[in-house]
Coordinates of C-alpha atoms in Angstrom, one line a residue:
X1 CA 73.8 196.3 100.0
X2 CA 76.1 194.6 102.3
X3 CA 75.8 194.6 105.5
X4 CA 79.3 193.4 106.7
X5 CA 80.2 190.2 109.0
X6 CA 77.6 189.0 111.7
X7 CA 79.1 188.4 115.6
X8 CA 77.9 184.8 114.8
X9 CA 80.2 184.6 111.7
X10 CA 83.2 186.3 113.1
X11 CA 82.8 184.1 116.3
X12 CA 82.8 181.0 114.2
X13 CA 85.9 182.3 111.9
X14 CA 87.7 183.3 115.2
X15 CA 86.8 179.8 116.8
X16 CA 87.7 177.6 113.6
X17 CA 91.2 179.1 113.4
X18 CA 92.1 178.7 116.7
X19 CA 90.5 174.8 116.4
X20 CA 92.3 173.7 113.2
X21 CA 95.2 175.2 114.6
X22 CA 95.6 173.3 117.7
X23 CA 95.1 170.3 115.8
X24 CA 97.4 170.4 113.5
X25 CA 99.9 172.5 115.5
X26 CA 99.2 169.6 118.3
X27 CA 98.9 170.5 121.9
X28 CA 99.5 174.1 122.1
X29 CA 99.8 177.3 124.6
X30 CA 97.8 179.9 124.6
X31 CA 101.0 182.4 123.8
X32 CA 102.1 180.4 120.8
X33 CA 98.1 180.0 119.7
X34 CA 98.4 184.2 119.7
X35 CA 101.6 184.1 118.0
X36 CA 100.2 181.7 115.1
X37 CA 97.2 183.4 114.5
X38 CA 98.3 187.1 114.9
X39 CA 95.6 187.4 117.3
X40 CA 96.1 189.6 121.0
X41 CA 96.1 187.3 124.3
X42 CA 93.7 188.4 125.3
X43 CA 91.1 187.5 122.7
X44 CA 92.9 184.1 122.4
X45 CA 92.3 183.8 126.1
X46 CA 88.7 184.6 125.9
X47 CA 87.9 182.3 123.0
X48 CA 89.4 179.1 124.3
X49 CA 88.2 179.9 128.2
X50 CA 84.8 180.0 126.3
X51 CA 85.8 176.6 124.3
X52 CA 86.8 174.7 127.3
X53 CA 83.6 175.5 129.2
X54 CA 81.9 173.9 126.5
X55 CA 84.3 171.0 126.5
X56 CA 85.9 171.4 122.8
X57 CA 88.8 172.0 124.2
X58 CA 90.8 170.7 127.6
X59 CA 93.7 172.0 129.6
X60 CA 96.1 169.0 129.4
X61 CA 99.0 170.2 131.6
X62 CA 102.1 172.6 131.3
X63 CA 104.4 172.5 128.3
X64 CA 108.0 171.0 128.9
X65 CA 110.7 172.9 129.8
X66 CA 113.7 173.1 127.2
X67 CA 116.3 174.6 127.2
X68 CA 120.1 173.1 125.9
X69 CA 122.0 176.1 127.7
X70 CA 120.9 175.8 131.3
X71 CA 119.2 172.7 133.6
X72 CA 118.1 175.1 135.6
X73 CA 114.0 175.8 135.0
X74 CA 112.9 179.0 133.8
X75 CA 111.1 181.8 136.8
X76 CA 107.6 181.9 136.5
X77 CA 104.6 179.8 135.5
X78 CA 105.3 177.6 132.6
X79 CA 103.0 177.3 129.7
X80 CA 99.6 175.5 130.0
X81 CA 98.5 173.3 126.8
X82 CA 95.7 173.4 125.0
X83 CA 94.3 170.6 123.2
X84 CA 91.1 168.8 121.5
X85 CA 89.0 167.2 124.0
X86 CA 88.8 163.6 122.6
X87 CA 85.8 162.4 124.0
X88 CA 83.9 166.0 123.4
X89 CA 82.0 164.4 120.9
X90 CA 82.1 160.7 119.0
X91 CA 82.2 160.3 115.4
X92 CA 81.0 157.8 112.8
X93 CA 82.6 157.3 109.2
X94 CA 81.6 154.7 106.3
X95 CA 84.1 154.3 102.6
X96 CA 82.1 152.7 99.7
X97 CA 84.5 151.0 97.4
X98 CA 84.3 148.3 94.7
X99 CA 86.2 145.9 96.7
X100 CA 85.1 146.2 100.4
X101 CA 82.4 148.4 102.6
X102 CA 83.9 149.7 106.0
X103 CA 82.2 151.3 108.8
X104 CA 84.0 152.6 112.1
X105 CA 83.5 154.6 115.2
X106 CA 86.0 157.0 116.6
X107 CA 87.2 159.7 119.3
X108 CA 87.9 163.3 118.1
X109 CA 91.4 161.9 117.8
X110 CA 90.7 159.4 115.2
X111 CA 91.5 157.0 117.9
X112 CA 89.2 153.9 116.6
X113 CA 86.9 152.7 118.8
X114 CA 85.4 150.0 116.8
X115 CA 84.9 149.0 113.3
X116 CA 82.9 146.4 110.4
X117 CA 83.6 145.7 107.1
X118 CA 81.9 143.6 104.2
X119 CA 83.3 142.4 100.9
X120 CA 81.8 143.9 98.1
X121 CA 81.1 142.6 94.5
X122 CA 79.5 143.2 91.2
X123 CA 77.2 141.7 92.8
X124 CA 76.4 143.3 96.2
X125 CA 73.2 146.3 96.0
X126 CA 72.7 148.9 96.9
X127 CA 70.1 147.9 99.7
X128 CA 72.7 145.6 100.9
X129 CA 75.5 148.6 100.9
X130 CA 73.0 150.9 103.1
X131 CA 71.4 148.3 105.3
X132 CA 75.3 147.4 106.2
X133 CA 76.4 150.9 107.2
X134 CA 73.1 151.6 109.1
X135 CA 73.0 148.5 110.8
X136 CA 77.0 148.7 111.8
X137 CA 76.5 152.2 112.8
X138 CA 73.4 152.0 115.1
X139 CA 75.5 148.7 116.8
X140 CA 78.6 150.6 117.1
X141 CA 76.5 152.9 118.8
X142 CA 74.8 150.9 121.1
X143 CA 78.0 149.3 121.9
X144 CA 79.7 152.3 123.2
X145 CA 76.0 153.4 125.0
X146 CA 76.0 156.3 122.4
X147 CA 73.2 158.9 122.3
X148 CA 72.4 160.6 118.4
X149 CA 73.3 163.6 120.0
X150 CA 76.9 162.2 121.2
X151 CA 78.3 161.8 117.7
X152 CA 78.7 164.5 115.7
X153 CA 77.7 162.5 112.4
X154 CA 77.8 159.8 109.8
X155 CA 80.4 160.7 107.1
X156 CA 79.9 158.5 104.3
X157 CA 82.8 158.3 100.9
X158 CA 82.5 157.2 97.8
X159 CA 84.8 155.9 95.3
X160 CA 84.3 157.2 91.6
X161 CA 83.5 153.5 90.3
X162 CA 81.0 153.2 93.1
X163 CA 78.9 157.0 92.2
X164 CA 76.0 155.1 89.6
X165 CA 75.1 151.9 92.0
X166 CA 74.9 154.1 94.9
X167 CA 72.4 156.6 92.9
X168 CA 75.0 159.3 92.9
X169 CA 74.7 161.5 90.4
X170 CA 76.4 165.1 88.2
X171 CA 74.5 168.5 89.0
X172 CA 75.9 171.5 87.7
X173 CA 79.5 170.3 87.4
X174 CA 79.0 168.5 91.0
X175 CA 78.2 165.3 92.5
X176 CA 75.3 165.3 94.2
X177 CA 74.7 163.3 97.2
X178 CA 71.1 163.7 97.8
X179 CA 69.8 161.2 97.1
X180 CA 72.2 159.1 99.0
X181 CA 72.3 161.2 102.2
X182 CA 68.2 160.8 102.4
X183 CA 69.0 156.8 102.3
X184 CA 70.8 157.3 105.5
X185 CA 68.8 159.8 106.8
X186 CA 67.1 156.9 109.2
X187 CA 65.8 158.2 112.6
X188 CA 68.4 156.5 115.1
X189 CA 71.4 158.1 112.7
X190 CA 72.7 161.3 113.4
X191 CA 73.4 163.8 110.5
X192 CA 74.9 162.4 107.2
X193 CA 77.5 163.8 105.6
X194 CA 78.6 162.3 101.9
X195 CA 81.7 163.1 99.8
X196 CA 84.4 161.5 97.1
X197 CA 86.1 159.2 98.8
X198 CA 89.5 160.2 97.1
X199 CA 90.1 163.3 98.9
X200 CA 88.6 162.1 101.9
X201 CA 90.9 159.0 102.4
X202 CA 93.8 162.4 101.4
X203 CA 92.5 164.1 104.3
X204 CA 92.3 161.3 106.9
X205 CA 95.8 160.4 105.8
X206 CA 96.9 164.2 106.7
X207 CA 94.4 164.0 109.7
X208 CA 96.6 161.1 111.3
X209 CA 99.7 162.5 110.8
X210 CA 98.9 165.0 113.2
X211 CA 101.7 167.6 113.5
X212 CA 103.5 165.9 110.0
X213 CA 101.6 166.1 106.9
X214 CA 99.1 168.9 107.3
X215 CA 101.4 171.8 105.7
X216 CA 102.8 169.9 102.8
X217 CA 101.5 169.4 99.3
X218 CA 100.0 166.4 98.3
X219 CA 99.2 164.0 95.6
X220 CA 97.2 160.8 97.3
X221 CA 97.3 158.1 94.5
X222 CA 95.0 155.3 94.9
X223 CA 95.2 152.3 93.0
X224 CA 92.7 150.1 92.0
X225 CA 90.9 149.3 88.2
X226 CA 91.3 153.1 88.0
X227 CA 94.2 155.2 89.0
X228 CA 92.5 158.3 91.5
X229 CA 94.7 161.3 92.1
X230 CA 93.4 163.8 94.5
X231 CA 95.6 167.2 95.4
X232 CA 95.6 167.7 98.5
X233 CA 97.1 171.5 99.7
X234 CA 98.0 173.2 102.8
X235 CA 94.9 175.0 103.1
X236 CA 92.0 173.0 105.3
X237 CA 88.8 174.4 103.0
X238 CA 86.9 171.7 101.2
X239 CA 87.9 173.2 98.1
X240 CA 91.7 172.8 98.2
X241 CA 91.1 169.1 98.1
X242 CA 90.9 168.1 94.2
X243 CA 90.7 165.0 92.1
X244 CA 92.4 164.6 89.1
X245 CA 91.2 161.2 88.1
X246 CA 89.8 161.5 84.8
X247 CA 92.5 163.8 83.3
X248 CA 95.7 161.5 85.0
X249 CA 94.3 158.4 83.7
X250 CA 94.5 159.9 80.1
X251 CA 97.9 160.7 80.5
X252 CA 100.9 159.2 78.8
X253 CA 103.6 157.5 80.5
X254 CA 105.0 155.2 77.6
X255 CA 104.5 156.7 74.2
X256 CA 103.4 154.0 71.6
X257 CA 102.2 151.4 74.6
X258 CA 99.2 149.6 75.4
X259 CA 95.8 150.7 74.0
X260 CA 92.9 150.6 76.1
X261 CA 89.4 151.6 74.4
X262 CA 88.3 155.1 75.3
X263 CA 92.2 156.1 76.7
X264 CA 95.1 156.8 74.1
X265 CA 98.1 154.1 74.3
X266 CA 100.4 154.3 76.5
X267 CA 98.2 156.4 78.9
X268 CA 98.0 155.5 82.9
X269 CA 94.7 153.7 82.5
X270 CA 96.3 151.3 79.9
X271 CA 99.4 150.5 81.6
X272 CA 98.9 150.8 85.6
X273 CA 95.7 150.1 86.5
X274 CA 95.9 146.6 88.6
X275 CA 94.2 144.9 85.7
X276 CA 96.4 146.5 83.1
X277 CA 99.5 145.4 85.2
X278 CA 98.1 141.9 85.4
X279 CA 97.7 141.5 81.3
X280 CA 101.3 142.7 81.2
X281 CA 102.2 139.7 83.3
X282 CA 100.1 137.3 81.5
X283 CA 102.1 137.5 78.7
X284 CA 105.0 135.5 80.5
X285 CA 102.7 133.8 83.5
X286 CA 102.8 130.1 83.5
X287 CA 104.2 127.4 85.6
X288 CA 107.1 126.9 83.9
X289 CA 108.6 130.6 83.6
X290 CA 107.0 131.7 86.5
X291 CA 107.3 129.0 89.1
X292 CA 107.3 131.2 92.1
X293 CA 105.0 133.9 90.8
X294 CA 102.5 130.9 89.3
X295 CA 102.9 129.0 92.8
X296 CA 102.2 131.9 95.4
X297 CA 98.8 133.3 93.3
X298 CA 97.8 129.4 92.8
X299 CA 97.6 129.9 89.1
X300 CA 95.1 132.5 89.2
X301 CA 96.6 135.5 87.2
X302 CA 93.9 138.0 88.9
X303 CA 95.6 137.7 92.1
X304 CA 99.3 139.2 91.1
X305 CA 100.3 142.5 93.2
X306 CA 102.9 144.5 92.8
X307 CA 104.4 142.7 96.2
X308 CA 103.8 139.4 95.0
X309 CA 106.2 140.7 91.5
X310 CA 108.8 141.9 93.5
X311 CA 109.1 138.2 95.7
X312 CA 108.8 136.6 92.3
X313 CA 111.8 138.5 90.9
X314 CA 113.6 138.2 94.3
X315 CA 113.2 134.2 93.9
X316 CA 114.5 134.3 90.5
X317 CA 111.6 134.3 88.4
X318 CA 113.5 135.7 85.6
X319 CA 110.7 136.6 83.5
X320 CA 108.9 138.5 85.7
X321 CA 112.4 141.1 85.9
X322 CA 111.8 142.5 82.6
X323 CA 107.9 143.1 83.2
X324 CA 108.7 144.6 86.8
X325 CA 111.1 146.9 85.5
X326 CA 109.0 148.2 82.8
X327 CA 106.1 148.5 85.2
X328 CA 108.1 150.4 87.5
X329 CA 109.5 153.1 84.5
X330 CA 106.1 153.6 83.9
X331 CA 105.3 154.1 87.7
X332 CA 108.7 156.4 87.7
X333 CA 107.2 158.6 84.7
X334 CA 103.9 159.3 86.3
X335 CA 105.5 160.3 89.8
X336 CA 107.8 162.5 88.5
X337 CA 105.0 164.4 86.7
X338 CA 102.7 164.3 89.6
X339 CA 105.7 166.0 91.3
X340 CA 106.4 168.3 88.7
X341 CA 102.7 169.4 88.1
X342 CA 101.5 169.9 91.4
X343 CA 105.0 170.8 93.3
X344 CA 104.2 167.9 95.8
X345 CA 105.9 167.2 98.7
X346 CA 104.8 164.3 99.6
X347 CA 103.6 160.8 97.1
X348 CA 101.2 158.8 99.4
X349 CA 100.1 155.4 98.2
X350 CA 97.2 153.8 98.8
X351 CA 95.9 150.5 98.3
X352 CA 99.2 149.6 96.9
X353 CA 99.1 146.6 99.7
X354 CA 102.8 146.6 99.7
X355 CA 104.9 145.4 103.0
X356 CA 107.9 147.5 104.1
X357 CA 110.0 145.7 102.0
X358 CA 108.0 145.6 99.3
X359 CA 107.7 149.7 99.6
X360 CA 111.6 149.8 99.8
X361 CA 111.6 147.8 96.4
X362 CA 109.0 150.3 95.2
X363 CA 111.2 153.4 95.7
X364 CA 114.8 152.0 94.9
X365 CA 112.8 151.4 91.5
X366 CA 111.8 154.9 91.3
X367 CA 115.1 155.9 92.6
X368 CA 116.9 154.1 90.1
X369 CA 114.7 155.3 87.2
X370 CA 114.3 159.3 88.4
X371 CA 116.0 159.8 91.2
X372 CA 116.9 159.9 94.7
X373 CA 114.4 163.5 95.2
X374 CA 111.1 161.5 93.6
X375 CA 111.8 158.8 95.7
X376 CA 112.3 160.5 98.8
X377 CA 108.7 162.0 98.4
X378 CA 107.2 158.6 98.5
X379 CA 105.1 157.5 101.5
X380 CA 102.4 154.7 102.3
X381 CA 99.1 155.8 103.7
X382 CA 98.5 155.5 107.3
X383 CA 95.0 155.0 106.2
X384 CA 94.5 152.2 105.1
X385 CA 91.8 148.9 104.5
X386 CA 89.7 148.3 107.0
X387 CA 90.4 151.7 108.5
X388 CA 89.2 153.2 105.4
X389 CA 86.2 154.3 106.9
X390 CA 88.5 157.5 108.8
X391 CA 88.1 159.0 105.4
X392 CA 84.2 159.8 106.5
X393 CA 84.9 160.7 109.9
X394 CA 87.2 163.4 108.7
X395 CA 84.7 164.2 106.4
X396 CA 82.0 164.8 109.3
X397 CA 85.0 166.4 111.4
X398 CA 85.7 169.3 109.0
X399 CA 82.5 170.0 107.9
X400 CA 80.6 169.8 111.3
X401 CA 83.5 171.0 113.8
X402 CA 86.1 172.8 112.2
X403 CA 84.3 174.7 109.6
X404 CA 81.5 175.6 111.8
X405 CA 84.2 176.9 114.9
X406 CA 82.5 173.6 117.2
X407 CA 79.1 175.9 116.7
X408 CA 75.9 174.3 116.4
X409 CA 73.9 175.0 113.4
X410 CA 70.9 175.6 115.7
X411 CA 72.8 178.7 117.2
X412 CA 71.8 182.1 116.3
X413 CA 73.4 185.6 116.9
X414 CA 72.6 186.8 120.7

C-alpha cells in the first residue's frame, strides 16, 4: 500500500527545483524563480528565505533595470537576486585517466581554488593512483584550513580504460564502485562519490557554461586510444547522462577501411582513435616527405596530433594533405551521425588538444565535407587537462546538493 510523498521528500523536490534552477538560470528573482517553476510567491518566498538562513543561497543585490523605451526607472522596488552562495560549502573532485591523474579543490561556483596532477603510465598502480588523490586532497585541505565537514565530498571519475586497474567492476548491467569508494573512504576524507568519467567531464562542461549549455543536447566526444561518447540531455537526473562508447566505436565511417581485431573495418575504433590516426600517418612519415611533420614530433611518430597535421599541411608537407583530408571525412561522417542520432545541438571536443586555429581548421574541414549546420554545432570543452578533475566535483555537486534539495542525509521528517 502506498502511502503517498513524505514532507521530507516534497521539501527536498521543492528545494532541488528551485536550486538547479538558479544555477542554471544564473542569478535570479524571486518572481521569475515563481514564474519558472509554476510555483505561487509565496511558497517560493518561503523556501529560499528558509535556504538563505541556511546559507545555500545569498541575496546578491537588485536586478538591472532595462528598458529600451524609457531612461526613466521603473516605480517601486526593483527585483532582488538570488543566487548560490559560493563559499556555502567547498568541494573536492579527482579524474582517473590513462594519461594523467588530477585532483582539485573548488567553490560552489567551480571557481578552482587549487589543484595537482600526476602523469600516469602502464606503469603507475593502483596504490600509487589512491595514495595521490588522498594525499592531494587532505593538502588541498589543509591549505585552505578546511574542516571534513566544510566540503561537501570527494567525487572521483573514471575513464573506461582505467575501470580493471582501479578494481572497478560490472554488477547487474552497472559499474560498481565499491570497492573503490572503500579505498578512499580514509578518516580525514569526507564522503566519496565515484562515477564514469565520460559523462562527468559532459556535465562539468555544461556546469561551466552556466546560463549556455545546460538546455541543449549534447554529444561530449572524448578522444583518446578509444573514442567515448556520452549523451548528455537537458534534464539534470543522473540518468539522462549516457555513454555510447562501445556501440560508437563499432560504427562505420569508411566502408571497406582499416581493420582492427575485435571492430569491423572501417569502424571509429579503426580509423580515429589517436593511435589509428598515427598508423595512417606512418605510412607517408619520414624525413624526407614529412620535413615539417618529422621535425616538430622529433621523429617520434607517437607524438603526431591532429594540430601538429594541420601545421604540417599549412608548411607544405604535401603528404600529410591527402592523410588530413581523409582523416577529417572520416571525422565529418561520424559527426553528422552523432547529430543525426541524438538530435545534438551542440559537438564538444575533448582532449582533442587543438589551439583556436587548429579548432578553426577542424570545422572548415567538417564544413567543407557536411556542411556549414554540423560545423556550427562544434565546440571545445571548457573542461579541460589539468582541470579535469571538475568532472568529480560535479559529480559530488549533483548528487549531494542538488539531488538531495542542499538536505543533509542525517535529516529526518519533523
Amino acid at each position: 500500500m502506498l502511502n503517498g510523498i513524505s514532507k521530507l521528500d516534497l521539501k527536498r523536490i521543492n528545494r532541488m527545483q528551485v536550486l538547479r534552477t538558479v544555477w542554471e538560470a544564473g542569478p535570479i528573482s524571486r518572481v521569475d524563480l515563481s514564474q519558472k517553476l509554476q510555483i505561487t510567491r509565496a511558497s517560493i518566498t518561503q523556501i529560499s528565505n528558509a535556504m538563505i538562513e541556511e546559507g545555500l543561497l545569498a541575496e546578491i543585490g537588485e536586478a538591472p533595470y532595462q528598458n529600451n523605451q524609457s531612461d526613466k526607472l521603473p516605480k517601486g522596488r526593483r527585483k532582488i537576486l538570488l543566487d548560490i552562495n559560493a563559499n556555502y560549502k567547498f568541494v573536492l573532485g579527482a579524474v582517473i585517466s590513462e594519461q594523467e591523474i588530477t585532483v582539485g579543490l573548488c567553490t560552489m561556483h567551480m571557481d578552482i581554488l587549487d589543484k595537482a596532477s600526476m602523469p600516469c603510465t602502464d606503469h603507475t598502480s593502483r596504490k600509487e593512483i589512491l595514495q595521490f588523490i588522498i594525499s592531494s586532497a587532505e593538502r588541498m585541505m589543509n591549505n585552505s584550513c578546511l574542516k571534513k565537514t566544510d566540503v561537501l565530498g570527494l567525487g572521483v571519475g573514471v575513464m573506461p580504460i582505467m575501470i580493471g586497474r582501479m578494481r572497478v567492476f560490472y554488477k547487474n548491467g552497472m559499474l560498481d564502485f565499491t570497492e573503490l569508494v572503500k579505498a578512499l573512504s580514509v578518516p580525514q576524507m569526507p564522503t566519496v562519490f565515484c562515477g564514469n568519467a565520460v559523462w562527468l567531464l559532459a556535465l562539468a562542461n555544461a556546469d561551466t557554461q552556466r546560463g549556455g549549455m545546460q538546455n541543449t543536447s549534447q554529444v561530449y566526444l572524448h578522444l583518446g586510444n578509444h573514442i567515448h561518447i556520452s549523451v548528455l540531455r537537458p534534464e539534470k537526473f543522473e540518468n539522462d547522462y549516457l555513454t555510447y562508447s562501445y556501440l560508437t566505436e563499432r560504427c562505420i565511417v569508411r566502408p571497406g577501411g582499416r581493420q582492427q581485431d575485435g571492430y569491423p573495418a572501417g569502424s571509429v575504433r579503426a580509423q580515429l582513435s589517436i593511435q589509428a590516426m598515427q598508423a595512417r600517418v606512418a605510412q607517408v612519415y619520414s624525413k624526407e616527405r614529412t620535413p615539417f611533420l618529422y621535425s616538430a614530433t622529433d621523429g617520434y611518430i607517437e607524438r603526431v596530433t591532429l594540430e601538429e597535421l594541420y601545421q604540417a599541411v599549412t608548411a607544405g608537407d604535401k603528404h600529410c594533405e591527402d592523410v588530413v583530408r581523409e582523416i577529417m571525412q572520416d571525422w565529418s561522417v561520424l559527426l553528422h551521425n552523432m547529430v543525426c542520432s541524438f538530435q545534438a545541438q551542440k559537438l564538444v571536443l575533448h582532449h582533442f588538444n587543438l589551439t583556436e586555429r587548429g579548432f578553426m581548421h577542424f570545422k572548415r574541414y567538417v564544413k567543407e565535407f557536411v556542411g556549414d549546420d554540423i560545423a556550427e554545432r562544434i565546440v571545445c570543452s571548457t573542461v579541460e587537462g589539468k582541470t579535469d578533475f571538475l568532472g568529480g566535483c560535479s559529480l559530488v555537486l549533483m548528487k549531494n546538493f542538488y539531488m538531495n534539495g542542499g538536505i543533509s542525509e542525517t535529516e529526518t521528517d519533523e
